[in-house]
């Protein structure tokens, strides 16, 4: 099997190179993202392997189909970046449904703790022997209410972590899990009651911009909002408006709706044209990271292992357990 591996970073090769050899697959590591312009690099390949910011639309599906590409191997759980409906009956789309939910939940907790206790500011201050505490006061999380949106794998890990802090945990999910020891409430009630809101649902037509002006207005003053799911869950203009109105105690964004082309790249020598991103960076209570919630050794190894298992299943006509189909899109 030949695989065109887009958006390659040095750390991807650590696991994929040996696994490729083990399976006897030829992996073409391509540093470029997968775009209309770079699609021709997959010529002669049986599958393409892509990451979260490689967007495959219906037109690209047609090109891949004409090139006899059989599969799209996603190195991610989320699949909002592929037009799955257009791929139906043409190209198999396979994802890695779960690799380390703890990795993402622990990162969401890290963002919350950083924002709340200002450890990032303290680090910079003490290195210059500025030992003043002024402006670094946080709040106890113990006894406060955490609102978890989406109680799937990552949401459940976040519920465990927040429970460990002694927080009262409430949750919203259109498909509640009766086995969880959590109080399910409506989304509106979650917005109104939570001191901390952490988003762990997929990006769908229903969830796009779930954090808009109306939602922000319902929230408590001083609320902490953490988004480690997908950027477009949050309406950025409304978020900036809320920040200017001093609504938030802190906002942690591991994802951003216009992250494509910026996140995962070193843009330190470039003029950033995205004014919203530049504006967000100016708020002292906003922490932006480059879509790295997943980035642990355990998660990277699991992503590589399952991606290659998916390729093997596709290559050998085995049951495709991780196929993303029309049903998943409807959900
Ligand atoms: P999952 O499929 O296990 O859980 C998602 C949950 O969201 C499900 O329980 C589902 O019922 C619920 N949901 C669906 N629609 C909803 C809605 N309208 N409102 C609230 N909840 C809704 O997925 P997961 O593994 O927990 O991952 C969650 C998301 O995290 C992914 O979709 C992905 O976007 C994101 N993610 C981010 C990173 C990162 O590095 N930052 C890594 C992996 C996943």
Coordinates of C-alpha atoms in Angstrom, one line a residue, residues 182-324:
X182 CA -23.2 13.9 36.9
X183 CA -26.2 16.2 36.9
X184 CA -27.4 16.8 33.4
X185 CA -29.0 20.2 32.8
X186 CA -30.0 22.2 29.7
X187 CA -27.3 24.1 27.9
X188 CA -28.9 27.4 29.1
X189 CA -28.8 26.3 32.7
X190 CA -25.2 25.2 32.3
X191 CA -24.3 28.6 31.0
X192 CA -26.1 30.3 33.8
X193 CA -24.7 28.2 36.7
X194 CA -21.1 27.4 35.8
X195 CA -18.0 29.1 37.1
X196 CA -16.0 27.1 34.6
X197 CA -17.3 25.9 31.1
X198 CA -15.3 23.4 29.2
X199 CA -16.3 22.4 25.7
X200 CA -16.0 18.7 24.7
X201 CA -18.5 18.2 21.9
X202 CA -17.8 17.7 18.2
X203 CA -18.2 20.5 15.6
X204 CA -21.5 19.9 13.8
X205 CA -24.1 22.1 12.2
X206 CA -25.9 22.2 15.6
X207 CA -22.8 23.1 17.6
X208 CA -21.2 25.7 15.3
X209 CA -21.1 29.0 17.3
X210 CA -22.8 27.5 20.3
X211 CA -20.8 30.1 22.2
X212 CA -22.3 33.3 20.7
X213 CA -23.4 36.6 22.1
X214 CA -26.6 35.2 23.5
X215 CA -24.8 32.4 25.3
X216 CA -22.1 34.7 26.7
X217 CA -24.7 37.0 28.0
X218 CA -26.3 34.1 30.0
X219 CA -22.9 33.3 31.7
X220 CA -21.8 34.4 35.1
X221 CA -19.4 37.3 35.4
X222 CA -15.9 36.1 35.9
X223 CA -16.6 32.7 34.1
X224 CA -13.7 30.7 32.8
X225 CA -14.3 29.3 29.3
X226 CA -12.1 26.5 28.0
X227 CA -12.3 25.3 24.4
X228 CA -10.1 22.4 23.4
X229 CA -12.6 21.0 20.9
X230 CA -13.0 22.9 17.7
X231 CA -12.6 26.7 17.1
X232 CA -15.9 27.2 15.4
X233 CA -17.8 26.2 18.5
X234 CA -17.0 29.8 19.5
X235 CA -18.1 32.9 17.6
X236 CA -14.9 34.9 17.8
X237 CA -16.5 38.4 17.4
X238 CA -18.9 37.7 20.3
X239 CA -16.0 36.3 22.4
X240 CA -14.0 39.5 21.9
X241 CA -17.1 41.6 22.7
X242 CA -17.5 39.6 25.9
X243 CA -13.9 40.0 26.8
X244 CA -14.1 43.8 26.3
X245 CA -17.2 43.8 28.6
X246 CA -15.0 42.1 31.2
X247 CA -17.3 39.1 31.3
X248 CA -14.6 36.5 31.6
X249 CA -12.2 35.5 34.4
X250 CA -10.2 33.7 31.7
X251 CA -10.6 32.2 28.2
X252 CA -8.4 29.2 27.2
X253 CA -8.4 28.5 23.5
X254 CA -6.5 25.5 22.2
X255 CA -8.5 25.8 19.0
X256 CA -9.4 28.8 16.9
X257 CA -11.9 29.0 14.0
X258 CA -9.3 30.4 11.6
X259 CA -6.4 28.3 12.8
X260 CA -5.7 26.7 9.5
X261 CA -2.4 27.8 8.0
X262 CA -1.3 29.4 11.3
X263 CA -1.5 26.7 14.0
X264 CA 1.3 24.2 13.8
X265 CA 3.5 26.6 11.9
X266 CA 6.3 29.0 13.1
X267 CA 4.8 32.4 12.1
X268 CA 7.0 34.4 14.5
X269 CA 8.7 36.3 11.6
X270 CA 5.5 37.0 9.8
X271 CA 2.9 39.8 9.9
X272 CA -0.3 38.2 11.2
X273 CA -3.2 39.4 9.1
X274 CA -5.9 37.8 11.2
X275 CA -7.0 40.8 13.3
X276 CA -9.2 38.8 15.6
X277 CA -6.4 36.5 16.5
X278 CA -4.1 39.5 17.1
X279 CA -6.8 41.1 19.2
X280 CA -7.3 38.0 21.3
X281 CA -3.5 37.9 22.0
X282 CA -3.7 41.3 23.6
X283 CA -6.1 40.3 26.5
X284 CA -4.2 39.4 29.7
X285 CA -6.8 36.8 30.6
X286 CA -6.7 34.9 27.3
X287 CA -4.4 31.9 26.8
X288 CA -4.1 30.6 23.2
X289 CA -2.3 27.4 22.4
X290 CA -1.7 25.8 19.1
X291 CA -4.2 22.9 19.0
X292 CA -2.0 20.7 21.2
X293 CA -4.4 19.1 23.7
X294 CA -3.7 15.7 22.1
X295 CA 0.1 16.1 22.2
X296 CA 1.4 13.4 24.5
X297 CA 3.6 10.4 23.8
X298 CA 0.8 8.0 24.6
X299 CA -1.6 9.8 22.3
X300 CA 0.8 10.1 19.4
X301 CA 1.7 6.4 19.7
X302 CA -2.0 5.4 19.8
X303 CA -2.8 7.7 16.8
X304 CA -0.1 6.0 14.7
X305 CA -1.1 2.5 15.8
X306 CA -4.8 2.9 15.0
X307 CA -4.1 4.8 11.8
X308 CA -2.0 1.9 10.5
X309 CA -4.6 -0.6 11.7
X310 CA -7.1 1.3 9.7
X311 CA -4.9 1.2 6.6
X312 CA -4.3 -2.5 7.1
X313 CA -8.1 -3.1 7.4
X314 CA -8.7 -1.1 4.2
X315 CA -5.9 -2.9 2.4
X316 CA -7.1 -6.4 3.3
X317 CA -10.9 -5.9 3.1
X318 CA -11.3 -6.4 6.8
X319 CA -14.2 -4.9 8.8
X320 CA -13.8 -1.1 9.0
X321 CA -14.5 -0.4 12.6
X322 CA -13.4 3.2 12.5
X323 CA -15.2 4.2 9.3
X324 CA -16.9 7.6 9.4

